[in-house]
Amino acid sequence: MGKFKALLLDIEGTITSISFVKDELFPYAYKNVANYLDDNFDNPDVHRCIAEMMTASVEEAMSDEKVKVIRSEIKEETISDVVENVRYWIDIDKKITSMKTLQGLIWEYAYKSGAVKGHLYPDVVSNLRKVHETNRPIYIYSSGSVYAQKLLFQNSIEGDITELLSGYFDTHIGLKGDSESYRKIAHQIRQAPADILFLTDIEAEARAAHNAGFAVHLVVRPGNGLLSEEARKVFTVIQSLDELLED
């Protein structure tokens, strides 16, 4: 069995399919954001997201003329501006933390209503159980909000598997392409970087974690982007979590 002492997992393209996120979750948020905001405008969590997006919109508009500075005087204008920005940021796959948090709130309704079930590859749960049985903690690190991550694992096609997971990280800890983010994670989970195995399908994330001292495997799944020859030389490449526990 692998020698790592803790496991850190990316989500999209690693344990769930890119098509699930791109073709189900994002379109659901894109289509339903306006109605959701209209129905939940007075929700304190929604208010916090909007306030943070107002700040983000001012910053983003300085370098991107397509970003709308969100108005705050009239509810209808605020919703209109937020919707315009959210849809634009979804289109360009922009990692705005407050927008990701709002997406999580929208997806909560989708999961709880049964409109969406969280996809997991068939090899995931059985192997996570094996790791869990060895008392090695399993953590998640995704650009999607912690709230959205928990929703996926609570409402997966395999049922609620959150008992297998010890913690979650999102872009509040830092961007996934920044080595400092991984150093912070290692510090928070009280593990030496070399004892943590990080799985991802993204080369830039793999390099960032590697530079922070982590062990890294790149994961190849159907529909993922092609890996460079350089990456294949530097990192162990796996196609299934079945390979994770082979020694």
Short mmCIF file of C-alpha atoms in Angstrom, two decimals, residues 10-178:
data_model
loop_
_atom_site.label_atom_id
_atom_site.label_comp_id
_atom_site.label_asym_id
_atom_site.label_seq_id
_atom_site.Cartn_x
_atom_site.Cartn_y
_atom_site.Cartn_z
CA ASP A 10 -8.66 17.56 -6.40
CA ILE A 11 -12.27 17.02 -7.50
CA GLU A 12 -12.96 17.88 -11.15
CA GLY A 13 -11.15 15.55 -13.54
CA THR A 14 -9.70 13.56 -10.65
CA ILE A 15 -12.54 11.91 -8.73
CA THR A 16 -15.50 13.34 -10.64
CA SER A 17 -15.83 13.93 -14.36
CA ILE A 18 -15.19 17.29 -15.98
CA SER A 19 -18.47 16.83 -17.87
CA PHE A 20 -20.43 16.64 -14.61
CA VAL A 21 -19.12 20.04 -13.56
CA LYS A 22 -19.16 21.65 -17.01
CA ASP A 23 -22.38 20.12 -18.35
CA GLU A 24 -24.53 19.85 -15.20
CA LEU A 25 -23.42 22.03 -12.30
CA PHE A 26 -22.28 25.16 -14.15
CA PRO A 27 -25.29 25.24 -16.50
CA TYR A 28 -27.66 24.79 -13.55
CA ALA A 29 -26.14 27.79 -11.76
CA TYR A 30 -26.06 29.80 -15.00
CA LYS A 31 -29.73 29.15 -15.71
CA ASN A 32 -31.07 29.51 -12.17
CA VAL A 33 -28.99 32.31 -10.64
CA ALA A 34 -31.55 35.06 -11.36
CA ASN A 35 -34.51 33.18 -9.89
CA TYR A 36 -32.44 32.03 -6.94
CA LEU A 37 -31.36 35.58 -6.07
CA ASP A 38 -34.88 36.90 -6.45
CA ASP A 39 -36.25 34.21 -4.11
CA ASN A 40 -33.39 34.36 -1.57
CA PHE A 41 -32.23 37.98 -1.68
CA ASP A 42 -32.79 38.48 2.07
CA ASN A 43 -30.87 35.34 3.06
CA PRO A 44 -27.84 36.47 5.16
CA ASP A 45 -25.53 34.05 3.31
CA VAL A 46 -26.66 35.46 -0.03
CA HIS A 47 -26.17 39.00 1.27
CA ARG A 48 -22.59 38.19 2.24
CA CYS A 49 -21.89 36.74 -1.22
CA ILE A 50 -23.31 39.83 -2.90
CA ALA A 51 -21.31 42.19 -0.67
CA GLU A 52 -18.10 40.31 -1.47
CA MET A 53 -18.95 40.25 -5.18
CA MET A 54 -19.47 44.01 -5.10
CA THR A 55 -15.88 44.41 -3.93
CA ALA A 56 -14.64 41.86 -6.44
CA SER A 57 -16.53 43.56 -9.28
CA VAL A 58 -14.77 46.88 -8.62
CA GLU A 59 -11.38 45.17 -8.67
CA GLU A 60 -12.12 43.02 -11.73
CA ALA A 61 -13.65 45.88 -13.72
CA MET A 62 -10.32 47.72 -13.57
CA SER A 63 -8.76 45.11 -15.86
CA ASP A 64 -11.82 43.66 -17.62
CA GLU A 65 -14.33 45.95 -19.28
CA LYS A 66 -16.90 43.14 -19.49
CA VAL A 67 -17.27 43.04 -15.70
CA LYS A 68 -20.17 45.11 -14.39
CA VAL A 69 -19.59 47.14 -11.22
CA ILE A 70 -22.48 45.97 -9.07
CA ARG A 71 -24.99 48.63 -8.05
CA SER A 72 -26.42 48.53 -4.54
CA GLU A 73 -29.34 50.96 -4.31
CA ILE A 74 -32.16 48.97 -5.92
CA LYS A 75 -32.70 45.23 -5.49
CA GLU A 76 -33.56 44.63 -9.13
CA GLU A 77 -30.43 46.46 -10.32
CA THR A 78 -28.22 44.57 -7.88
CA ILE A 79 -29.62 41.22 -9.01
CA SER A 80 -29.23 42.17 -12.66
CA ASP A 81 -25.57 43.14 -12.17
CA VAL A 82 -24.76 40.05 -10.11
CA VAL A 83 -26.41 37.77 -12.67
CA GLU A 84 -24.49 39.41 -15.52
CA ASN A 85 -21.18 38.97 -13.72
CA VAL A 86 -21.86 35.42 -12.52
CA ARG A 87 -22.80 34.27 -16.01
CA TYR A 88 -19.75 35.98 -17.50
CA TRP A 89 -17.42 34.48 -14.88
CA ILE A 90 -18.93 31.03 -15.47
CA ASP A 91 -18.37 31.45 -19.22
CA ILE A 92 -14.68 32.28 -18.73
CA ASP A 93 -14.24 29.89 -15.77
CA LYS A 94 -13.11 32.71 -13.50
CA LYS A 95 -12.18 31.67 -9.96
CA ILE A 96 -13.95 34.38 -7.94
CA THR A 97 -14.33 33.03 -4.39
CA SER A 98 -17.60 34.85 -3.60
CA MET A 99 -19.12 33.69 -6.89
CA LYS A 100 -18.09 30.11 -6.10
CA THR A 101 -19.80 30.45 -2.73
CA LEU A 102 -23.00 31.64 -4.40
CA GLN A 103 -22.83 28.73 -6.83
CA GLY A 104 -22.67 26.41 -3.84
CA LEU A 105 -25.86 27.91 -2.41
CA ILE A 106 -27.61 27.46 -5.75
CA TRP A 107 -26.38 23.88 -6.05
CA GLU A 108 -27.68 23.15 -2.55
CA TYR A 109 -31.20 23.56 -3.88
CA ALA A 110 -30.36 21.40 -6.90
CA TYR A 111 -29.03 18.58 -4.73
CA LYS A 112 -31.79 18.74 -2.13
CA SER A 113 -34.50 18.82 -4.78
CA GLY A 114 -32.99 15.77 -6.46
CA ALA A 115 -32.30 17.67 -9.68
CA VAL A 116 -28.60 16.79 -9.39
CA LYS A 117 -26.58 13.92 -7.91
CA GLY A 118 -22.83 14.27 -7.39
CA HIS A 119 -20.88 12.17 -9.89
CA LEU A 120 -17.98 10.02 -8.68
CA TYR A 121 -15.91 7.63 -10.76
CA PRO A 122 -16.59 3.93 -9.95
CA ASP A 123 -13.09 3.42 -8.48
CA VAL A 124 -13.33 6.31 -6.00
CA VAL A 125 -15.43 5.27 -3.01
CA SER A 126 -14.05 1.76 -2.60
CA ASN A 127 -10.47 3.05 -2.58
CA LEU A 128 -11.23 5.94 -0.27
CA ARG A 129 -12.71 3.43 2.14
CA LYS A 130 -9.48 1.41 2.01
CA VAL A 131 -7.43 4.52 2.79
CA HIS A 132 -9.86 5.49 5.55
CA GLU A 133 -9.56 2.01 7.10
CA THR A 134 -5.81 2.53 7.49
CA ASN A 135 -6.53 5.66 9.58
CA ARG A 136 -4.92 7.96 7.03
CA PRO A 137 -6.85 11.24 6.67
CA ILE A 138 -8.32 12.27 3.32
CA TYR A 139 -8.74 15.94 2.42
CA ILE A 140 -10.27 17.79 -0.52
CA TYR A 141 -8.80 20.86 -2.25
CA SER A 142 -10.92 22.41 -4.99
CA SER A 143 -11.57 25.84 -6.48
CA GLY A 144 -15.24 25.20 -5.75
CA SER A 145 -16.32 26.42 -2.33
CA VAL A 146 -16.05 24.16 0.71
CA TYR A 147 -19.83 24.33 0.94
CA ALA A 148 -20.22 23.10 -2.66
CA GLN A 149 -17.70 20.33 -2.00
CA LYS A 150 -19.64 19.07 1.01
CA LEU A 151 -22.88 19.13 -0.98
CA LEU A 152 -21.36 16.95 -3.69
CA PHE A 153 -20.12 14.35 -1.21
CA GLN A 154 -23.31 14.42 0.86
CA ASN A 155 -25.42 13.91 -2.26
CA SER A 156 -23.23 11.70 -4.43
CA ILE A 157 -24.42 8.86 -6.61
CA GLU A 158 -22.89 6.60 -3.93
CA GLY A 159 -24.80 8.33 -1.14
CA ASP A 160 -23.31 10.42 1.67
CA ILE A 161 -19.57 9.65 1.89
CA THR A 162 -18.50 12.58 4.07
CA GLU A 163 -17.58 10.16 6.86
CA LEU A 164 -14.53 9.24 4.79
CA LEU A 165 -13.25 12.81 4.59
CA SER A 166 -11.29 14.70 7.25
CA GLY A 167 -11.42 18.23 5.84
CA TYR A 168 -11.92 20.56 2.90
CA PHE A 169 -10.00 23.46 1.36
CA ASP A 170 -10.99 26.01 -1.28
CA THR A 171 -9.48 29.24 -2.63
CA HIS A 172 -9.74 30.87 0.79
CA ILE A 173 -6.48 29.03 1.52
CA GLY A 174 -5.02 30.31 -1.76
CA LEU A 175 -5.02 29.60 -5.48
CA LYS A 176 -4.31 26.04 -6.55
CA GLY A 177 -1.44 27.08 -8.80
CA ASP A 178 0.40 28.73 -5.89
#
